[in-house]
Amino acid sequence: MLIAQITDMHVLEPGQRAFGVVDTAAQLSACVARINDLDPAPDLVVATGDLVDTGSLAEYRHLREILAMVEAPVYLIPGNHDSRENLTAVFADCGYLPRGGEFLHYSIEDFPVRVVAADTVIPGEAGGVMDAPRLAWLSARLAEDRERPTILLMHHPPFQTGIVHMDHMNCAGADGLAEVIARHPQVERILCGHVHRAIQCRFAGTLAMIAPSTAFQVALNFDPRAMANWTDEPGGFALHYWTPEGGLSSHVCYIDDPGPKRPFRMAV
């Protein structure tokens, strides 16, 4: 089974660019083309939040136009830049997003690897949380199937990255989340976004992983006094490959054309 993870796409309305510079829609379109070219093709694509930039209906319509080109099924969760109301309005017919209730939680049961999606968003705030109601929902879902390998999706990472200005707005309630995860060893990965960099950390006996943004990356700086900056480092996505024999391995890929494949042999 192959799962492609995209995140932090920050799609704007047609013709607009992030910071007046980055054509985030074009970046996502190029990413879709790379994913569609994969052989074997992914079984599904998950998008771990900050799907659009301001949460407007026009942005979600633009996002939907681009994602319509993805050949695999696509599943979305919100990030702090998203609007639950507008996201569900534009993607109302997709079936998996819950209608009613406060959170956009759901699970995907149709594949050998189970996918559980948790909504960490606090409306109006940059940071997220796994509070008591969300933890109760997650604990109940994980208890439903303790045998099947499971991936947890959440936008805000539950661990410190060392990029201090981002760590100030990661996922609160990480201790409670760790207690839930530790009781459910079937959780193979926690897949996150938000930080716009590829980062991994051991968490509660599993591996938590942030995928790079398809759009632009947060500057890597461990100085706690550093300002928040972004860079033109290549946009990317993650691939998670599972087999019954080998388990789950995770890879970071880049959107830019890598050029032709070349054999490992000396030219003559």
PDB file of C-alpha atoms in Angstrom:
ATOM      1  CA  MET A   1       0.000   0.000   0.000  1.00  0.00           C
ATOM      2  CA  LEU A   2       1.282   3.464  -0.908  1.00  0.00           C
ATOM      3  CA  ILE A   3       0.101   6.694   0.723  1.00  0.00           C
ATOM      4  CA  ALA A   4       1.137  10.114  -0.591  1.00  0.00           C
ATOM      5  CA  GLN A   5       1.079  12.978   1.916  1.00  0.00           C
ATOM      6  CA  ILE A   6       0.840  16.610   0.850  1.00  0.00           C
ATOM      7  CA  THR A   7       0.612  19.498   3.262  1.00  0.00           C
ATOM      8  CA  ASP A   8       0.611  23.257   3.714  1.00  0.00           C
ATOM      9  CA  MET A   9      -0.375  24.027   0.152  1.00  0.00           C
ATOM     10  CA  HIS A  10      -1.682  27.542   0.981  1.00  0.00           C
ATOM     11  CA  VAL A  11      -3.651  27.796  -2.246  1.00  0.00           C
ATOM     12  CA  LEU A  12      -4.912  31.297  -2.983  1.00  0.00           C
ATOM     13  CA  GLU A  13      -7.473  32.624  -5.440  1.00  0.00           C
ATOM     14  CA  PRO A  14      -6.492  32.369  -9.114  1.00  0.00           C
ATOM     15  CA  GLY A  15      -3.813  34.899 -10.040  1.00  0.00           C
ATOM     16  CA  GLN A  16      -2.669  35.531  -6.467  1.00  0.00           C
ATOM     17  CA  ARG A  17       0.725  34.613  -5.003  1.00  0.00           C
ATOM     18  CA  ALA A  18       1.827  34.072  -1.411  1.00  0.00           C
ATOM     19  CA  PHE A  19       3.894  37.054  -0.230  1.00  0.00           C
ATOM     20  CA  GLY A  20       3.362  38.377  -3.764  1.00  0.00           C
ATOM     21  CA  VAL A  21       5.995  35.891  -4.952  1.00  0.00           C
ATOM     22  CA  VAL A  22       5.105  32.204  -4.554  1.00  0.00           C
ATOM     23  CA  ASP A  23       2.583  30.701  -6.970  1.00  0.00           C
ATOM     24  CA  THR A  24       1.291  28.118  -4.509  1.00  0.00           C
ATOM     25  CA  ALA A  25      -1.374  26.839  -6.900  1.00  0.00           C
ATOM     26  CA  ALA A  26       1.230  26.155  -9.587  1.00  0.00           C
ATOM     27  CA  GLN A  27       3.378  24.373  -6.998  1.00  0.00           C
ATOM     28  CA  LEU A  28       0.474  22.145  -6.009  1.00  0.00           C
ATOM     29  CA  SER A  29      -0.355  21.446  -9.656  1.00  0.00           C
ATOM     30  CA  ALA A  30       3.249  20.360 -10.251  1.00  0.00           C
ATOM     31  CA  CYS A  31       3.063  18.163  -7.158  1.00  0.00           C
ATOM     32  CA  VAL A  32      -0.122  16.534  -8.433  1.00  0.00           C
ATOM     33  CA  ALA A  33       1.621  15.777 -11.729  1.00  0.00           C
ATOM     34  CA  ARG A  34       4.552  14.137  -9.882  1.00  0.00           C
ATOM     35  CA  ILE A  35       2.190  12.037  -7.771  1.00  0.00           C
ATOM     36  CA  ASN A  36       0.196  10.957 -10.824  1.00  0.00           C
ATOM     37  CA  ASP A  37       3.449   9.853 -12.484  1.00  0.00           C
ATOM     38  CA  LEU A  38       4.389   7.500  -9.640  1.00  0.00           C
ATOM     39  CA  ASP A  39       4.624   3.829 -10.508  1.00  0.00           C
ATOM     40  CA  PRO A  40       3.084   2.116  -8.673  1.00  0.00           C
ATOM     41  CA  ALA A  41       0.389   4.718  -8.151  1.00  0.00           C
ATOM     42  CA  PRO A  42      -0.596   5.729  -4.612  1.00  0.00           C
ATOM     43  CA  ASP A  43      -3.665   4.104  -3.144  1.00  0.00           C
ATOM     44  CA  LEU A  44      -4.667   7.409  -1.599  1.00  0.00           C
ATOM     45  CA  VAL A  45      -3.440  10.958  -1.009  1.00  0.00           C
ATOM     46  CA  VAL A  46      -3.801  12.660   2.372  1.00  0.00           C
ATOM     47  CA  ALA A  47      -3.501  16.420   2.841  1.00  0.00           C
ATOM     48  CA  THR A  48      -2.575  17.433   6.386  1.00  0.00           C
ATOM     49  CA  GLY A  49      -3.883  20.971   6.653  1.00  0.00           C
ATOM     50  CA  ASP A  50      -3.328  24.575   5.629  1.00  0.00           C
ATOM     51  CA  LEU A  51      -4.964  23.585   2.398  1.00  0.00           C
ATOM     52  CA  VAL A  52      -5.614  27.224   1.500  1.00  0.00           C
ATOM     53  CA  ASP A  53      -4.253  30.514   2.780  1.00  0.00           C
ATOM     54  CA  THR A  54      -7.173  32.552   4.148  1.00  0.00           C
ATOM     55  CA  GLY A  55     -10.029  30.041   4.243  1.00  0.00           C
ATOM     56  CA  SER A  56     -12.198  31.755   1.609  1.00  0.00           C
ATOM     57  CA  LEU A  57     -14.715  29.912  -0.540  1.00  0.00           C
ATOM     58  CA  ALA A  58     -12.896  31.085  -3.674  1.00  0.00           C
ATOM     59  CA  GLU A  59      -9.652  29.512  -2.445  1.00  0.00           C
ATOM     60  CA  TYR A  60     -11.357  26.185  -1.733  1.00  0.00           C
ATOM     61  CA  ARG A  61     -12.946  26.209  -5.190  1.00  0.00           C
ATOM     62  CA  HIS A  62      -9.492  26.780  -6.697  1.00  0.00           C
ATOM     63  CA  LEU A  63      -8.077  23.987  -4.518  1.00  0.00           C
ATOM     64  CA  ARG A  64     -10.807  21.615  -5.637  1.00  0.00           C
ATOM     65  CA  GLU A  65     -10.068  22.332  -9.302  1.00  0.00           C
ATOM     66  CA  ILE A  66      -6.428  21.347  -8.771  1.00  0.00           C
ATOM     67  CA  LEU A  67      -7.135  18.278  -6.641  1.00  0.00           C
ATOM     68  CA  ALA A  68      -9.643  17.051  -9.218  1.00  0.00           C
ATOM     69  CA  MET A  69      -6.570  16.153 -11.316  1.00  0.00           C
ATOM     70  CA  VAL A  70      -5.317  13.671  -8.680  1.00  0.00           C
ATOM     71  CA  GLU A  71      -5.926  10.147  -9.924  1.00  0.00           C
ATOM     72  CA  ALA A  72      -6.050   8.600  -6.424  1.00  0.00           C
ATOM     73  CA  PRO A  73      -8.686   9.298  -3.750  1.00  0.00           C
ATOM     74  CA  VAL A  74      -7.855  12.438  -1.729  1.00  0.00           C
ATOM     75  CA  TYR A  75      -8.614  12.994   1.963  1.00  0.00           C
ATOM     76  CA  LEU A  76      -8.310  16.402   3.663  1.00  0.00           C
ATOM     77  CA  ILE A  77      -7.950  17.670   7.208  1.00  0.00           C
ATOM     78  CA  PRO A  78      -7.944  21.347   8.233  1.00  0.00           C
ATOM     79  CA  GLY A  79      -5.046  23.439   9.513  1.00  0.00           C
ATOM     80  CA  ASN A  80      -4.977  26.785  11.241  1.00  0.00           C
ATOM     81  CA  HIS A  81      -5.291  28.664   7.918  1.00  0.00           C
ATOM     82  CA  ASP A  82      -8.453  26.737   7.047  1.00  0.00           C
ATOM     83  CA  SER A  83     -12.150  27.377   7.634  1.00  0.00           C
ATOM     84  CA  ARG A  84     -14.105  24.289   8.620  1.00  0.00           C
ATOM     85  CA  GLU A  85     -17.326  25.835   7.311  1.00  0.00           C
ATOM     86  CA  ASN A  86     -15.981  26.762   3.883  1.00  0.00           C
ATOM     87  CA  LEU A  87     -13.978  23.544   3.514  1.00  0.00           C
ATOM     88  CA  THR A  88     -17.043  21.390   4.127  1.00  0.00           C
ATOM     89  CA  ALA A  89     -19.190  23.616   1.885  1.00  0.00           C
ATOM     90  CA  VAL A  90     -16.943  23.182  -1.148  1.00  0.00           C
ATOM     91  CA  PHE A  91     -16.131  19.498  -0.511  1.00  0.00           C
ATOM     92  CA  ALA A  92     -19.600  18.574   0.758  1.00  0.00           C
ATOM     93  CA  ASP A  93     -20.079  15.694  -1.665  1.00  0.00           C
ATOM     94  CA  CYS A  94     -16.827  13.905  -0.792  1.00  0.00           C
ATOM     95  CA  GLY A  95     -18.536  11.737   1.792  1.00  0.00           C
ATOM     96  CA  TYR A  96     -15.817  11.316   4.410  1.00  0.00           C
ATOM     97  CA  LEU A  97     -15.991  14.801   6.020  1.00  0.00           C
ATOM     98  CA  PRO A  98     -18.502  14.775   8.900  1.00  0.00           C
ATOM     99  CA  ARG A  99     -21.572  16.974   8.629  1.00  0.00           C
ATOM    100  CA  GLY A 100     -22.471  18.552  11.939  1.00  0.00           C
ATOM    101  CA  GLY A 101     -20.467  18.473  15.118  1.00  0.00           C
ATOM    102  CA  GLU A 102     -17.595  20.697  16.107  1.00  0.00           C
ATOM    103  CA  PHE A 103     -14.609  18.827  14.664  1.00  0.00           C
ATOM    104  CA  LEU A 104     -13.683  17.372  11.289  1.00  0.00           C
ATOM    105  CA  HIS A 105     -12.592  13.978  12.635  1.00  0.00           C
ATOM    106  CA  TYR A 106     -13.000  10.786  10.616  1.00  0.00           C
ATOM    107  CA  SER A 107     -11.421   7.409   9.873  1.00  0.00           C
ATOM    108  CA  ILE A 108     -10.735   5.617   6.583  1.00  0.00           C
ATOM    109  CA  GLU A 109     -11.479   1.903   6.798  1.00  0.00           C
ATOM    110  CA  ASP A 110     -11.099   0.758   3.179  1.00  0.00           C
ATOM    111  CA  PHE A 111      -7.383  -0.096   3.055  1.00  0.00           C
ATOM    112  CA  PRO A 112      -4.945  -2.515   4.720  1.00  0.00           C
ATOM    113  CA  VAL A 113      -3.579   0.420   6.732  1.00  0.00           C
ATOM    114  CA  ARG A 114      -6.238   2.245   8.718  1.00  0.00           C
ATOM    115  CA  VAL A 115      -6.141   6.056   8.602  1.00  0.00           C
ATOM    116  CA  VAL A 116      -7.525   8.091  11.521  1.00  0.00           C
ATOM    117  CA  ALA A 117      -7.762  11.865  11.016  1.00  0.00           C
ATOM    118  CA  ALA A 118      -7.877  14.224  14.007  1.00  0.00           C
ATOM    119  CA  ASP A 119      -8.849  17.901  13.825  1.00  0.00           C
ATOM    120  CA  THR A 120      -6.436  19.926  15.999  1.00  0.00           C
ATOM    121  CA  VAL A 121      -7.639  23.392  14.931  1.00  0.00           C
ATOM    122  CA  ILE A 122      -8.502  26.171  17.386  1.00  0.00           C
ATOM    123  CA  PRO A 123     -10.406  28.763  15.313  1.00  0.00           C
ATOM    124  CA  GLY A 124      -8.619  32.111  15.223  1.00  0.00           C
ATOM    125  CA  GLU A 125      -5.379  30.746  16.673  1.00  0.00           C
ATOM    126  CA  ALA A 126      -2.158  29.589  15.024  1.00  0.00           C
ATOM    127  CA  GLY A 127      -1.562  26.756  17.486  1.00  0.00           C
ATOM    128  CA  GLY A 128      -3.601  23.609  17.864  1.00  0.00           C
ATOM    129  CA  VAL A 129      -4.666  21.270  20.640  1.00  0.00           C
ATOM    130  CA  MET A 130      -5.644  17.716  21.488  1.00  0.00           C
ATOM    131  CA  ASP A 131      -7.929  18.468  24.423  1.00  0.00           C
ATOM    132  CA  ALA A 132     -10.167  16.132  26.412  1.00  0.00           C
ATOM    133  CA  PRO A 133     -13.035  15.823  23.866  1.00  0.00           C
ATOM    134  CA  ARG A 134     -10.628  15.194  20.981  1.00  0.00           C
ATOM    135  CA  LEU A 135      -8.570  12.710  22.970  1.00  0.00           C
ATOM    136  CA  ALA A 136     -11.717  10.842  23.975  1.00  0.00           C
ATOM    137  CA  TRP A 137     -12.744  10.586  20.314  1.00  0.00           C
ATOM    138  CA  LEU A 138      -9.289   9.400  19.289  1.00  0.00           C
ATOM    139  CA  SER A 139      -9.052   6.844  22.085  1.00  0.00           C
ATOM    140  CA  ALA A 140     -12.429   5.395  21.126  1.00  0.00           C
ATOM    141  CA  ARG A 141     -11.496   5.143  17.449  1.00  0.00           C
ATOM    142  CA  LEU A 142      -8.152   3.474  18.139  1.00  0.00           C
ATOM    143  CA  ALA A 143      -9.803   0.994  20.504  1.00  0.00           C
ATOM    144  CA  GLU A 144     -12.116  -0.154  17.685  1.00  0.00           C
ATOM    145  CA  ASP A 145      -9.305  -1.968  15.858  1.00  0.00           C
ATOM    146  CA  ARG A 146      -6.142  -2.806  17.769  1.00  0.00           C
ATOM    147  CA  GLU A 147      -4.823  -5.259  15.184  1.00  0.00           C
ATOM    148  CA  ARG A 148      -4.650  -3.253  11.969  1.00  0.00           C
ATOM    149  CA  PRO A 149      -1.643  -0.944  11.380  1.00  0.00           C
ATOM    150  CA  THR A 150      -2.849   2.632  11.740  1.00  0.00           C
ATOM    151  CA  ILE A 151      -1.716   6.095  10.684  1.00  0.00           C
ATOM    152  CA  LEU A 152      -2.877   9.176  12.587  1.00  0.00           C
ATOM    153  CA  LEU A 153      -3.258  12.438  10.651  1.00  0.00           C
ATOM    154  CA  MET A 154      -3.085  15.778  12.452  1.00  0.00           C
ATOM    155  CA  HIS A 155      -2.011  19.229  11.305  1.00  0.00           C
ATOM    156  CA  HIS A 156      -0.111  20.464  14.354  1.00  0.00           C
ATOM    157  CA  PRO A 157       2.861  18.339  15.454  1.00  0.00           C
ATOM    158  CA  PRO A 158       2.870  17.159  19.091  1.00  0.00           C
ATOM    159  CA  PHE A 159       6.638  17.540  19.528  1.00  0.00           C
ATOM    160  CA  GLN A 160       9.267  20.247  19.709  1.00  0.00           C
ATOM    161  CA  THR A 161      11.257  20.830  16.520  1.00  0.00           C
ATOM    162  CA  GLY A 162      13.850  23.331  17.745  1.00  0.00           C
ATOM    163  CA  ILE A 163      12.447  26.041  15.460  1.00  0.00           C
ATOM    164  CA  VAL A 164      11.259  28.097  18.394  1.00  0.00           C
ATOM    165  CA  HIS A 165       8.817  30.454  16.689  1.00  0.00           C
ATOM    166  CA  MET A 166       7.004  27.410  15.276  1.00  0.00           C
ATOM    167  CA  ASP A 167       7.205  25.405  18.505  1.00  0.00           C
ATOM    168  CA  HIS A 168       5.245  28.182  20.220  1.00  0.00           C
ATOM    169  CA  MET A 169       2.260  27.234  18.057  1.00  0.00           C
ATOM    170  CA  ASN A 170       2.444  23.464  17.769  1.00  0.00           C
ATOM    171  CA  CYS A 171      -0.057  21.034  19.368  1.00  0.00           C
ATOM    172  CA  ALA A 172      -0.943  21.600  23.017  1.00  0.00           C
ATOM    173  CA  GLY A 173      -2.089  18.571  24.960  1.00  0.00           C
ATOM    174  CA  ALA A 174       0.819  16.447  23.773  1.00  0.00           C
ATOM    175  CA  ASP A 175       1.106  14.627  27.124  1.00  0.00           C
ATOM    176  CA  GLY A 176      -2.475  13.423  26.894  1.00  0.00           C
ATOM    177  CA  LEU A 177      -1.960  12.406  23.289  1.00  0.00           C
ATOM    178  CA  ALA A 178       1.162  10.465  24.261  1.00  0.00           C
ATOM    179  CA  GLU A 179      -0.842   8.510  26.849  1.00  0.00           C
ATOM    180  CA  VAL A 180      -3.421   7.537  24.222  1.00  0.00           C
ATOM    181  CA  ILE A 181      -0.825   6.566  21.625  1.00  0.00           C
ATOM    182  CA  ALA A 182       1.201   4.545  24.126  1.00  0.00           C
ATOM    183  CA  ARG A 183      -1.896   2.387  24.778  1.00  0.00           C
ATOM    184  CA  HIS A 184      -2.281   1.679  21.069  1.00  0.00           C
ATOM    185  CA  PRO A 185       0.927   0.267  19.566  1.00  0.00           C
ATOM    186  CA  GLN A 186      -0.816  -0.307  16.243  1.00  0.00           C
ATOM    187  CA  VAL A 187      -0.215   3.407  15.477  1.00  0.00           C
ATOM    188  CA  GLU A 188       2.689   3.204  13.028  1.00  0.00           C
ATOM    189  CA  ARG A 189       2.975   6.923  12.226  1.00  0.00           C
ATOM    190  CA  ILE A 190       1.654  10.306  13.235  1.00  0.00           C
ATOM    191  CA  LEU A 191       1.644  12.406  10.061  1.00  0.00           C
ATOM    192  CA  CYS A 192       1.677  16.168  10.496  1.00  0.00           C
ATOM    193  CA  GLY A 193       2.156  19.431   8.639  1.00  0.00           C
ATOM    194  CA  HIS A 194       2.310  23.031   9.890  1.00  0.00           C
ATOM    195  CA  VAL A 195       6.099  23.494  10.142  1.00  0.00           C
ATOM    196  CA  HIS A 196       6.883  23.471   6.397  1.00  0.00           C
ATOM    197  CA  ARG A 197       9.911  21.197   6.776  1.00  0.00           C
ATOM    198  CA  ALA A 198      10.656  17.468   6.765  1.00  0.00           C
ATOM    199  CA  ILE A 199      11.172  16.571  10.439  1.00  0.00           C
ATOM    200  CA  GLN A 200      10.888  13.296  12.371  1.00  0.00           C
ATOM    201  CA  CYS A 201      10.717  12.586  16.096  1.00  0.00           C
ATOM    202  CA  ARG A 202      10.105   9.502  18.210  1.00  0.00           C
ATOM    203  CA  PHE A 203       6.842  10.049  20.108  1.00  0.00           C
ATOM    204  CA  ALA A 204       5.119   7.731  22.601  1.00  0.00           C
ATOM    205  CA  GLY A 205       6.654   4.631  21.075  1.00  0.00           C
ATOM    206  CA  THR A 206       5.910   5.528  17.463  1.00  0.00           C
ATOM    207  CA  LEU A 207       7.312   7.936  14.871  1.00  0.00           C
ATOM    208  CA  ALA A 208       5.829  11.390  14.354  1.00  0.00           C
ATOM    209  CA  MET A 209       6.698  12.955  11.016  1.00  0.00           C
ATOM    210  CA  ILE A 210       6.201  16.376   9.455  1.00  0.00           C
ATOM    211  CA  ALA A 211       6.137  16.525   5.655  1.00  0.00           C
ATOM    212  CA  PRO A 212       7.582  19.458   3.715  1.00  0.00           C
ATOM    213  CA  SER A 213       5.222  22.035   2.272  1.00  0.00           C
ATOM    214  CA  THR A 214       4.335  21.838  -1.391  1.00  0.00           C
ATOM    215  CA  ALA A 215       4.595  25.638  -1.492  1.00  0.00           C
ATOM    216  CA  PHE A 216       7.478  27.127   0.533  1.00  0.00           C
ATOM    217  CA  GLN A 217       9.599  26.080   3.506  1.00  0.00           C
ATOM    218  CA  VAL A 218      10.163  27.628   6.926  1.00  0.00           C
ATOM    219  CA  ALA A 219      13.787  28.700   7.351  1.00  0.00           C
ATOM    220  CA  LEU A 220      15.811  26.283   9.492  1.00  0.00           C
ATOM    221  CA  ASN A 221      17.208  28.212  12.456  1.00  0.00           C
ATOM    222  CA  PHE A 222      17.708  26.885  16.001  1.00  0.00           C
ATOM    223  CA  ASP A 223      18.470  30.318  17.475  1.00  0.00           C
ATOM    224  CA  PRO A 224      15.579  31.029  19.890  1.00  0.00           C
ATOM    225  CA  ARG A 225      15.865  34.727  19.015  1.00  0.00           C
ATOM    226  CA  ALA A 226      15.498  34.115  15.275  1.00  0.00           C
ATOM    227  CA  MET A 227      12.718  35.822  13.371  1.00  0.00           C
ATOM    228  CA  ALA A 228      10.168  33.811  11.415  1.00  0.00           C
ATOM    229  CA  ASN A 229      11.377  33.533   7.826  1.00  0.00           C
ATOM    230  CA  TRP A 230      10.551  31.396   4.798  1.00  0.00           C
ATOM    231  CA  THR A 231      12.838  30.129   2.058  1.00  0.00           C
ATOM    232  CA  ASP A 232      12.737  29.002  -1.573  1.00  0.00           C
ATOM    233  CA  GLU A 233      13.902  25.489  -0.699  1.00  0.00           C
ATOM    234  CA  PRO A 234      12.208  22.963  -2.991  1.00  0.00           C
ATOM    235  CA  GLY A 235       8.602  22.055  -2.337  1.00  0.00           C
ATOM    236  CA  GLY A 236       7.980  18.423  -1.507  1.00  0.00           C
ATOM    237  CA  PHE A 237       5.686  15.680  -0.323  1.00  0.00           C
ATOM    238  CA  ALA A 238       5.999  12.398   1.581  1.00  0.00           C
ATOM    239  CA  LEU A 239       5.389   8.812   0.551  1.00  0.00           C
ATOM    240  CA  HIS A 240       4.538   6.094   3.064  1.00  0.00           C
ATOM    241  CA  TYR A 241       4.979   2.534   1.775  1.00  0.00           C
ATOM    242  CA  TRP A 242       3.526  -0.429   3.655  1.00  0.00           C
ATOM    243  CA  THR A 243       3.758  -4.175   3.130  1.00  0.00           C
ATOM    244  CA  PRO A 244       2.695  -6.948   5.535  1.00  0.00           C
ATOM    245  CA  GLU A 245       6.251  -8.306   5.533  1.00  0.00           C
ATOM    246  CA  GLY A 246       8.204  -5.069   5.869  1.00  0.00           C
ATOM    247  CA  GLY A 247       5.858  -2.736   7.699  1.00  0.00           C
ATOM    248  CA  LEU A 248       5.840   0.994   6.977  1.00  0.00           C
ATOM    249  CA  SER A 249       8.695   3.018   5.492  1.00  0.00           C
ATOM    250  CA  SER A 250       8.492   6.759   4.836  1.00  0.00           C
ATOM    251  CA  HIS A 251      10.187   8.802   2.135  1.00  0.00           C
ATOM    252  CA  VAL A 252      10.502  12.519   1.331  1.00  0.00           C
ATOM    253  CA  CYS A 253      10.203  13.464  -2.343  1.00  0.00           C
ATOM    254  CA  TYR A 254      10.601  16.776  -4.145  1.00  0.00           C
ATOM    255  CA  ILE A 255       8.331  18.391  -6.683  1.00  0.00           C
ATOM    256  CA  ASP A 256      11.075  19.568  -9.032  1.00  0.00           C
ATOM    257  CA  ASP A 257      11.718  17.299 -12.025  1.00  0.00           C
ATOM    258  CA  PRO A 258      14.573  14.986 -10.948  1.00  0.00           C
ATOM    259  CA  GLY A 259      15.659  14.315 -14.508  1.00  0.00           C
ATOM    260  CA  PRO A 260      16.204  10.903 -16.086  1.00  0.00           C
ATOM    261  CA  LYS A 261      17.023   7.762 -14.144  1.00  0.00           C
ATOM    262  CA  ARG A 262      20.636   6.695 -14.679  1.00  0.00           C
ATOM    263  CA  PRO A 263      22.161   3.244 -14.150  1.00  0.00           C
ATOM    264  CA  PHE A 264      24.899   2.710 -11.555  1.00  0.00           C
ATOM    265  CA  ARG A 265      27.710   1.922 -13.970  1.00  0.00           C
ATOM    266  CA  MET A 266      30.731   3.680 -15.370  1.00  0.00           C
ATOM    267  CA  ALA A 267      30.424   5.323 -18.759  1.00  0.00           C
ATOM    268  CA  VAL A 268      32.654   3.735 -21.404  1.00  0.00           C
TER     269      VAL A 268
END
